[in-house]
CSV table of C-alpha atoms in Angstrom, one decimal:
chain,number,residue,atom,x,y,z
A,1,MET,CA,-57.3,-0.2,-1.8
A,2,THR,CA,-54.3,-1.8,0.0
A,3,VAL,CA,-50.9,-0.7,-1.1
A,4,LYS,CA,-49.0,-3.2,-3.2
A,5,CYS,CA,-45.5,-4.1,-1.8
A,6,ALA,CA,-42.6,-6.3,-2.7
A,7,TRP,CA,-40.4,-8.6,-0.5
A,8,ALA,CA,-38.5,-11.8,-0.2
A,9,ALA,CA,-40.6,-14.2,1.9
A,10,TRP,CA,-39.2,-17.8,2.3
A,11,ASP,CA,-38.0,-20.7,0.3
A,12,GLU,CA,-40.1,-23.4,-1.4
A,13,ASN,CA,-40.3,-25.3,1.9
A,14,HIS,CA,-41.4,-22.2,3.9
A,15,GLY,CA,-38.0,-22.2,5.5
A,16,ALA,CA,-35.0,-19.9,5.6
A,17,ARG,CA,-32.2,-22.1,4.3
A,18,GLY,CA,-31.5,-25.1,2.2
A,19,GLY,CA,-33.9,-24.7,-0.7
A,20,ALA,CA,-33.0,-24.9,-4.4
A,21,ALA,CA,-31.6,-21.8,-6.1
A,22,GLY,CA,-34.1,-19.6,-7.8
A,23,ASP,CA,-37.8,-19.1,-7.2
A,24,GLN,CA,-39.3,-22.6,-7.2
A,25,THR,CA,-42.9,-21.6,-6.4
A,26,GLY,CA,-43.2,-18.0,-7.7
A,27,GLY,CA,-43.8,-16.9,-4.1
A,28,GLU,CA,-40.3,-16.9,-2.7
A,29,VAL,CA,-39.7,-13.3,-3.9
A,30,HIS,CA,-43.0,-11.7,-4.8
A,31,THR,CA,-45.4,-8.8,-4.6
A,32,GLY,CA,-48.6,-8.6,-2.5
A,33,PRO,CA,-50.8,-6.3,-0.4
A,34,TRP,CA,-49.4,-4.5,2.7
A,35,TRP,CA,-50.1,-6.1,6.0
A,36,TYR,CA,-49.2,-5.5,9.6
A,37,PHE,CA,-46.3,-7.7,10.8
A,38,GLY,CA,-45.2,-5.6,13.8
A,39,GLN,CA,-43.3,-3.0,11.9
A,40,ASN,CA,-41.8,-0.3,14.1
A,41,CYS,CA,-40.7,2.3,11.5
A,42,VAL,CA,-40.8,3.4,7.9
A,43,ILE,CA,-37.5,4.4,6.2
A,44,ARG,CA,-38.5,7.0,3.6
A,45,PRO,CA,-36.1,8.3,0.9
A,46,LYS,CA,-36.1,12.1,0.8
A,47,ASN,CA,-35.6,12.1,-2.9
A,48,ASP,CA,-38.4,10.9,-5.2
A,49,ASP,CA,-35.9,9.6,-7.8
A,50,ILE,CA,-34.2,7.4,-5.2
A,51,ALA,CA,-37.5,6.1,-4.0
A,52,ASP,CA,-38.7,5.2,-7.5
A,53,LYS,CA,-35.4,3.4,-8.3
A,54,ILE,CA,-35.7,1.3,-5.1
A,55,ALA,CA,-39.3,0.4,-6.0
A,56,ARG,CA,-38.4,-0.5,-9.6
A,57,VAL,CA,-35.6,-2.8,-8.6
A,58,MET,CA,-37.9,-4.5,-6.0
A,59,GLU,CA,-40.8,-5.1,-8.5
A,60,LYS,CA,-38.5,-6.3,-11.3
A,61,ALA,CA,-36.8,-8.7,-8.9
A,62,ALA,CA,-40.1,-10.0,-7.7
A,63,ALA,CA,-41.1,-10.7,-11.3
A,64,ASN,CA,-37.9,-12.7,-12.1
A,65,ASP,CA,-38.1,-16.4,-11.1
A,66,ASN,CA,-34.3,-16.7,-11.3
A,67,ILE,CA,-34.3,-14.9,-7.9
A,68,GLY,CA,-35.2,-17.1,-4.9
A,69,TYR,CA,-34.9,-17.1,-1.1
A,70,ASP,CA,-32.1,-18.6,1.0
A,71,GLN,CA,-30.4,-16.8,3.9
A,72,GLY,CA,-27.3,-19.1,3.4
A,73,ASN,CA,-26.6,-17.5,0.0
A,74,ARG,CA,-28.2,-14.2,0.5
A,75,LEU,CA,-25.6,-12.1,-1.3
A,76,SER,CA,-25.7,-13.9,-4.6
A,77,PHE,CA,-28.6,-11.7,-5.8
A,78,TYR,CA,-26.6,-8.6,-5.0
A,79,GLU,CA,-23.6,-9.9,-7.0
A,80,ALA,CA,-25.8,-10.8,-10.0
A,81,LEU,CA,-27.6,-7.5,-9.8
A,82,LYS,CA,-24.3,-5.6,-9.9
A,83,ALA,CA,-23.1,-7.7,-12.9
A,84,ALA,CA,-26.4,-7.0,-14.7
A,85,LYS,CA,-25.8,-3.2,-14.3
A,86,TRP,CA,-28.5,-3.0,-11.6
A,87,ASP,CA,-31.4,-4.3,-13.8
A,88,PRO,CA,-33.0,-7.4,-12.1
A,89,ALA,CA,-34.7,-8.3,-15.3
A,90,LYS,CA,-31.3,-9.1,-16.9
A,91,ILE,CA,-30.4,-11.7,-14.2
A,92,THR,CA,-30.4,-15.1,-16.0
A,93,LYS,CA,-28.8,-17.4,-13.5
A,94,LYS,CA,-30.3,-18.8,-10.4
A,95,VAL,CA,-29.5,-16.7,-7.3
A,96,GLU,CA,-30.7,-16.2,-3.8
A,97,THR,CA,-31.5,-13.4,-1.3
A,98,ASP,CA,-33.6,-12.7,1.8
A,99,CYS,CA,-35.8,-9.7,2.7
A,100,SER,CA,-33.1,-7.4,4.1
A,101,ALA,CA,-30.4,-8.4,1.5
A,102,MET,CA,-32.9,-7.8,-1.3
A,103,THR,CA,-33.8,-4.3,0.1
A,104,ALA,CA,-30.1,-3.4,0.6
A,105,ALA,CA,-29.3,-4.4,-3.0
A,106,ALA,CA,-32.2,-2.2,-4.2
A,107,ILE,CA,-30.9,0.8,-2.1
A,108,ILE,CA,-27.4,0.3,-3.6
A,109,ALA,CA,-28.9,0.1,-7.1
A,110,ALA,CA,-30.5,3.5,-6.4
A,111,GLY,CA,-27.1,5.0,-5.9
A,112,VAL,CA,-26.8,5.0,-2.1
A,113,LYS,CA,-23.6,3.4,-0.8
A,114,ILE,CA,-24.3,0.9,2.0
A,115,SER,CA,-23.2,-2.6,2.9
A,116,PRO,CA,-24.9,-5.3,0.9
A,117,ASN,CA,-24.8,-7.4,4.0
A,118,ALA,CA,-27.2,-5.2,5.9
A,119,TRP,CA,-30.0,-6.8,7.9
A,120,THR,CA,-33.2,-5.7,9.5
A,121,GLY,CA,-31.5,-4.9,12.8
A,122,ASN,CA,-29.0,-2.4,11.3
A,123,LEU,CA,-30.7,-1.3,8.1
A,124,TRP,CA,-31.5,2.2,9.5
A,125,ASP,CA,-27.9,2.6,10.9
A,126,CYS,CA,-26.6,1.7,7.4
A,127,VAL,CA,-28.6,4.3,5.5
A,128,LYS,CA,-28.7,7.1,8.1
A,129,PRO,CA,-25.2,8.4,7.4
A,130,SER,CA,-26.1,9.1,3.8
A,131,GLY,CA,-28.6,11.8,4.9
A,132,LYS,CA,-30.9,10.7,2.1
A,133,PHE,CA,-33.5,9.0,4.3
A,134,GLU,CA,-35.8,9.8,7.2
A,135,ARG,CA,-37.1,7.5,9.9
A,136,LEU,CA,-40.9,7.7,10.5
A,137,THR,CA,-42.1,5.9,13.6
A,138,GLY,CA,-45.7,7.2,14.1
A,139,THR,CA,-48.5,4.8,14.1
A,140,GLU,CA,-49.9,6.6,11.0
A,141,TYR,CA,-47.0,5.1,9.1
A,142,THR,CA,-46.5,1.7,10.9
A,143,GLN,CA,-50.0,0.5,11.5
A,144,THR,CA,-51.7,1.7,8.3
A,145,ASP,CA,-50.7,1.9,4.6
A,146,ILE,CA,-52.7,5.1,3.8
A,147,ASN,CA,-49.7,7.4,4.3
A,148,LEU,CA,-47.1,5.2,2.6
A,149,LYS,CA,-45.3,6.5,-0.5
A,150,ARG,CA,-43.8,4.5,-3.4
A,151,GLY,CA,-40.3,3.5,-2.3
A,152,ASP,CA,-41.0,3.5,1.4
A,153,ILE,CA,-39.1,0.8,3.3
A,154,VAL,CA,-41.5,-0.7,5.9
A,155,LEU,CA,-39.4,-2.3,8.6
A,156,ASN,CA,-39.8,-4.5,11.7
A,157,GLU,CA,-36.2,-4.3,12.9
A,158,ALA,CA,-36.6,-7.7,14.7
A,159,GLU,CA,-37.6,-9.8,11.8
A,160,HIS,CA,-38.8,-8.5,8.4
A,161,VAL,CA,-38.8,-5.7,5.8
A,162,ILE,CA,-40.9,-4.9,2.7
A,163,VAL,CA,-41.0,-2.1,0.2
A,164,ALA,CA,-44.1,-0.1,-0.9
A,165,LEU,CA,-44.6,0.0,-4.7
A,166,GLU,CA,-47.5,2.4,-4.6
A,167,ASN,CA,-48.7,5.5,-2.8
A,168,GLY,CA,-51.2,5.2,0.0
A,169,ALA,CA,-54.7,6.7,-0.2
A,170,ASN,CA,-53.5,10.0,1.4
A,171,MET,CA,-50.5,10.3,-1.0
A,172,ARG,CA,-52.3,10.1,-4.3
A,173,GLU,CA,-52.7,12.9,-6.9
A,174,SER,CA,-56.3,13.6,-6.0
A,175,GLY,CA,-55.4,15.0,-2.6
A,176,PHE,CA,-56.5,18.6,-3.3
A,177,SER,CA,-59.4,20.3,-5.1
A,178,THR,CA,-60.8,23.8,-5.3
A,179,HIS,CA,-64.5,24.7,-5.3
A,180,ASN,CA,-66.2,27.9,-6.5
A,181,MET,CA,-63.0,29.8,-6.8
A,182,VAL,CA,-63.7,33.4,-8.0
A,183,THR,CA,-61.2,36.2,-8.5
A,184,PRO,CA,-61.3,39.5,-10.2
A,185,SER,CA,-59.6,40.0,-13.6
A,186,THR,CA,-59.1,43.8,-13.1
A,187,ILE,CA,-58.9,45.8,-9.9
A,188,VAL,CA,-58.3,49.5,-9.2
A,189,LYS,CA,-55.1,50.2,-7.2
A,190,GLY,CA,-55.8,50.7,-3.5
A,191,THR,CA,-59.5,49.7,-3.6
A,192,PRO,CA,-61.0,46.5,-2.0
A,193,PHE,CA,-61.8,43.5,-4.1
A,194,VAL,CA,-63.2,40.1,-3.3
A,195,ILE,CA,-61.7,36.7,-3.7
A,196,SER,CA,-63.7,33.7,-2.7
A,197,GLY,CA,-63.7,29.9,-2.9
A,198,LYS,CA,-62.6,26.8,-0.9
A,199,VAL,CA,-59.6,24.6,-0.9
A,200,LYS,CA,-60.4,21.0,0.1
A,201,SER,CA,-58.0,18.1,0.9
A,202,HIS,CA,-58.4,14.4,1.5
A,203,CYS,CA,-56.5,14.8,4.8
A,204,THR,CA,-55.8,17.6,7.2
A,205,LEU,CA,-54.4,20.8,5.7
A,206,ARG,CA,-51.2,22.1,7.2
A,207,TYR,CA,-51.4,25.6,5.8
A,208,VAL,CA,-52.8,27.6,2.9
A,209,THR,CA,-51.1,30.7,1.5
A,210,VAL,CA,-52.9,33.3,-0.6
A,211,GLY,CA,-51.0,35.9,-2.5
A,212,VAL,CA,-49.8,37.5,-5.7
A,213,ILE,CA,-46.7,36.9,-7.8
A,214,ASN,CA,-45.0,39.4,-10.0
A,215,LYS,CA,-45.6,38.1,-13.5
A,216,ASP,CA,-42.2,39.2,-14.8
A,217,THR,CA,-40.0,38.1,-11.9
A,218,LYS,CA,-42.1,35.1,-10.8
A,219,LYS,CA,-41.5,36.1,-7.2
A,220,TRP,CA,-44.0,36.5,-4.4
A,221,GLU,CA,-44.9,40.2,-4.0
A,222,LYS,CA,-47.4,39.9,-1.2
A,223,ARG,CA,-48.8,37.0,0.8
A,224,ALA,CA,-52.3,37.8,1.9
A,225,TYR,CA,-52.7,35.0,4.4
A,226,LYS,CA,-50.8,32.1,5.9
A,227,LYS,CA,-52.4,29.8,8.3
A,228,THR,CA,-50.4,27.0,10.1
A,229,LYS,CA,-52.1,24.0,11.5
A,230,CYS,CA,-55.4,24.5,9.7
A,231,GLY,CA,-56.7,21.5,11.6
A,232,GLY,CA,-59.3,20.6,9.0
A,233,THR,CA,-59.8,19.4,5.5
A,234,VAL,CA,-61.4,22.6,4.1
A,235,PHE,CA,-60.1,26.1,4.0
A,236,ASP,CA,-62.4,29.0,3.1
A,237,VAL,CA,-60.5,31.5,1.0
A,238,SER,CA,-63.3,34.0,1.6
A,239,THR,CA,-61.9,34.7,5.0
A,240,VAL,CA,-58.9,36.5,3.4
A,241,ASP,CA,-59.1,40.3,2.9
A,242,PRO,CA,-56.4,40.8,0.3
A,243,SER,CA,-57.1,44.5,-0.1
A,244,ILE,CA,-55.3,45.2,3.2
A,245,HIS,CA,-52.1,43.5,1.9
A,246,PHE,CA,-52.2,44.3,-1.8
A,247,ALA,CA,-52.8,48.0,-1.6
A,248,GLU,CA,-49.1,48.7,-1.8
A,249,LEU,CA,-48.7,47.0,-5.2
A,250,GLY,CA,-47.7,49.2,-8.1
A,251,VAL,CA,-49.7,49.3,-11.3
A,252,GLY,CA,-49.1,46.2,-13.4
A,253,THR,CA,-50.0,42.6,-14.0
A,254,TYR,CA,-49.7,40.0,-11.3
A,255,LEU,CA,-50.6,36.3,-10.8
A,256,TYR,CA,-53.0,35.5,-7.9
A,257,ARG,CA,-52.0,32.2,-6.3
A,258,VAL,CA,-53.2,29.8,-3.7
A,259,VAL,CA,-50.7,27.3,-2.3
A,260,ALA,CA,-51.8,24.5,0.0
A,261,ARG,CA,-49.9,21.8,1.9
A,262,ASP,CA,-51.4,19.0,3.9
A,263,THR,CA,-50.0,16.9,6.7
A,264,ARG,CA,-48.9,13.9,4.6
A,265,GLY,CA,-45.5,13.4,6.0
A,266,THR,CA,-42.8,15.3,4.0
A,267,VAL,CA,-44.7,15.2,0.7
A,268,LYS,CA,-45.2,18.7,-0.7
A,269,ARG,CA,-48.3,18.1,-2.8
A,270,LEU,CA,-49.2,21.7,-3.7
A,271,ILE,CA,-52.3,23.1,-5.4
A,272,ASN,CA,-51.2,26.1,-7.4
A,273,LYS,CA,-53.9,28.1,-9.1
A,274,GLN,CA,-52.9,31.3,-11.0
A,275,PHE,CA,-55.2,34.2,-12.0
A,276,SER,CA,-54.2,37.3,-13.8
A,277,VAL,CA,-54.8,40.5,-11.8
A,278,VAL,CA,-54.4,43.8,-13.6
A,279,LEU,CA,-54.0,46.8,-11.2
A,280,LYS,CA,-55.0,50.2,-12.7
A,281,ALA,CA,-54.4,53.6,-11.2
A,282,PRO,CA,-57.7,55.1,-9.8
A,283,LYS,CA,-59.5,57.4,-12.1
A,284,LYS,CA,-59.5,61.2,-11.4
A,285,SER,CA,-62.7,63.0,-10.7
A,286,LEU,CA,-64.7,64.3,-13.7
A,287,LYS,CA,-64.0,67.9,-12.6
A,288,ALA,CA,-60.3,67.2,-12.5
A,289,ILE,CA,-60.3,65.8,-16.0
A,290,ALA,CA,-62.4,68.7,-17.2
A,291,ARG,CA,-59.9,71.2,-15.8
A,292,GLU,CA,-57.0,69.3,-17.6
A,293,ILE,CA,-58.9,69.6,-20.9
A,294,TYR,CA,-59.5,73.3,-20.3
A,295,ARG,CA,-55.8,73.8,-19.6
A,296,GLY,CA,-54.6,71.6,-22.5
A,297,GLU,CA,-53.1,69.0,-20.1
A,298,CYS,CA,-53.4,65.2,-19.7
A,299,SER,CA,-52.5,63.1,-16.6
A,300,ASP,CA,-52.6,59.9,-18.6
A,301,LYS,CA,-49.0,59.3,-19.8
A,302,ARG,CA,-50.2,57.8,-23.1
A,303,TRP,CA,-51.1,61.2,-24.5
A,304,SER,CA,-49.9,64.8,-24.2
A,305,THR,CA,-53.5,66.1,-24.4
A,306,TRP,CA,-57.0,64.6,-24.2
A,307,GLY,CA,-57.6,65.9,-27.8
A,308,ASP,CA,-60.8,67.1,-29.3
A,309,GLY,CA,-64.1,65.6,-30.6
A,310,ALA,CA,-64.0,61.9,-31.4
A,311,THR,CA,-60.4,61.6,-30.3
A,312,ARG,CA,-61.2,62.9,-26.9
A,313,LYS,CA,-64.1,60.5,-26.5
A,314,GLU,CA,-61.9,57.5,-27.5
A,315,ARG,CA,-59.1,58.5,-25.1
A,316,LEU,CA,-61.5,59.1,-22.2
A,317,LYS,CA,-63.1,55.7,-22.9
A,318,ALA,CA,-59.6,54.1,-22.9
A,319,ALA,CA,-58.9,55.7,-19.6
A,320,GLY,CA,-61.9,53.9,-18.1
A,321,TYR,CA,-64.6,56.5,-18.2
A,322,THR,CA,-68.1,55.5,-19.2
A,323,PRO,CA,-70.1,57.1,-22.1
A,324,LYS,CA,-72.2,58.9,-19.5
A,325,GLU,CA,-69.1,60.2,-17.7
A,326,VAL,CA,-67.6,61.3,-21.0
A,327,ARG,CA,-70.8,63.4,-21.7
A,328,GLU,CA,-70.6,64.9,-18.2
A,329,ILE,CA,-67.0,65.8,-18.6
A,330,GLN,CA,-67.8,67.6,-21.9
A,331,GLU,CA,-70.6,69.5,-20.2
A,332,LEU,CA,-68.2,70.7,-17.5
A,333,VAL,CA,-65.6,71.7,-20.1
A,334,ASP,CA,-68.3,73.7,-22.0
A,335,ALA,CA,-69.3,75.5,-18.8
A,336,MET,CA,-65.7,76.7,-18.4
A,337,PHE,CA,-65.7,78.7,-21.6
């Protein structure tokens, strides 16, 4: 589906000057599908809020038939927009603009200070000092709409400018998915464990990071894997061997996380899946536990001794020993007396 855009086109006579004020045809200032008109760059707001405000002003202006096209009176829209507290829907008198004056007014309405008299040939020079925009010149931005983002300013510096009102196909929410993701709920400290699954993207993956986060501090403890320039749309998490990297973690609860980023311009569309991982200290041998019971000791800090009878069985079970192991421990203890 082609990205919807907004722009000021021409007056009711398909000319640039001399028409009646206001939109006489409904097409002087309007919305429509993206098309290639020789654009040589895309000016992208770095802040999503600014991008959205620019897009909202453009789409509201396109819907108001009090706003028409005339290069001879191109700043009257800006003055009316300022008086309407930057809401084009509240402009009730007939005013005029052109493609670049309309875009400049929208940028100003979004809180960026530039000259309202900007034109296609100096629009980038006007916004560049603010540091709030970037200039994208690759053909993946100028000759197709799939990488456009809402609020992008699509510019042919020699003649015309339009503003994207939607995200392109590569910028939409459904960019990432996970398949067959499996992770353990409990692992023993220092022992290997398996994590498997795949991360898929609608366009090329830039990197995938696998790691664990401290549940209390929310900070990364260990990053098991980081791959730059993945070069494909699928990443196999099964290639990660986290046991090598996670062996140093202390006993506790952590969040297992996969973070992915693709090559869609500067957009940081992350997939962020969390899984609880409880790390337990490895169990002592059955003989070692039997010796502790014989001596009246207990290595588990929850108790001072392992106890007797049913209490001993419950404590050994809580420490991770199976019923069979509990019986074997008791047999070893009995043999010591």
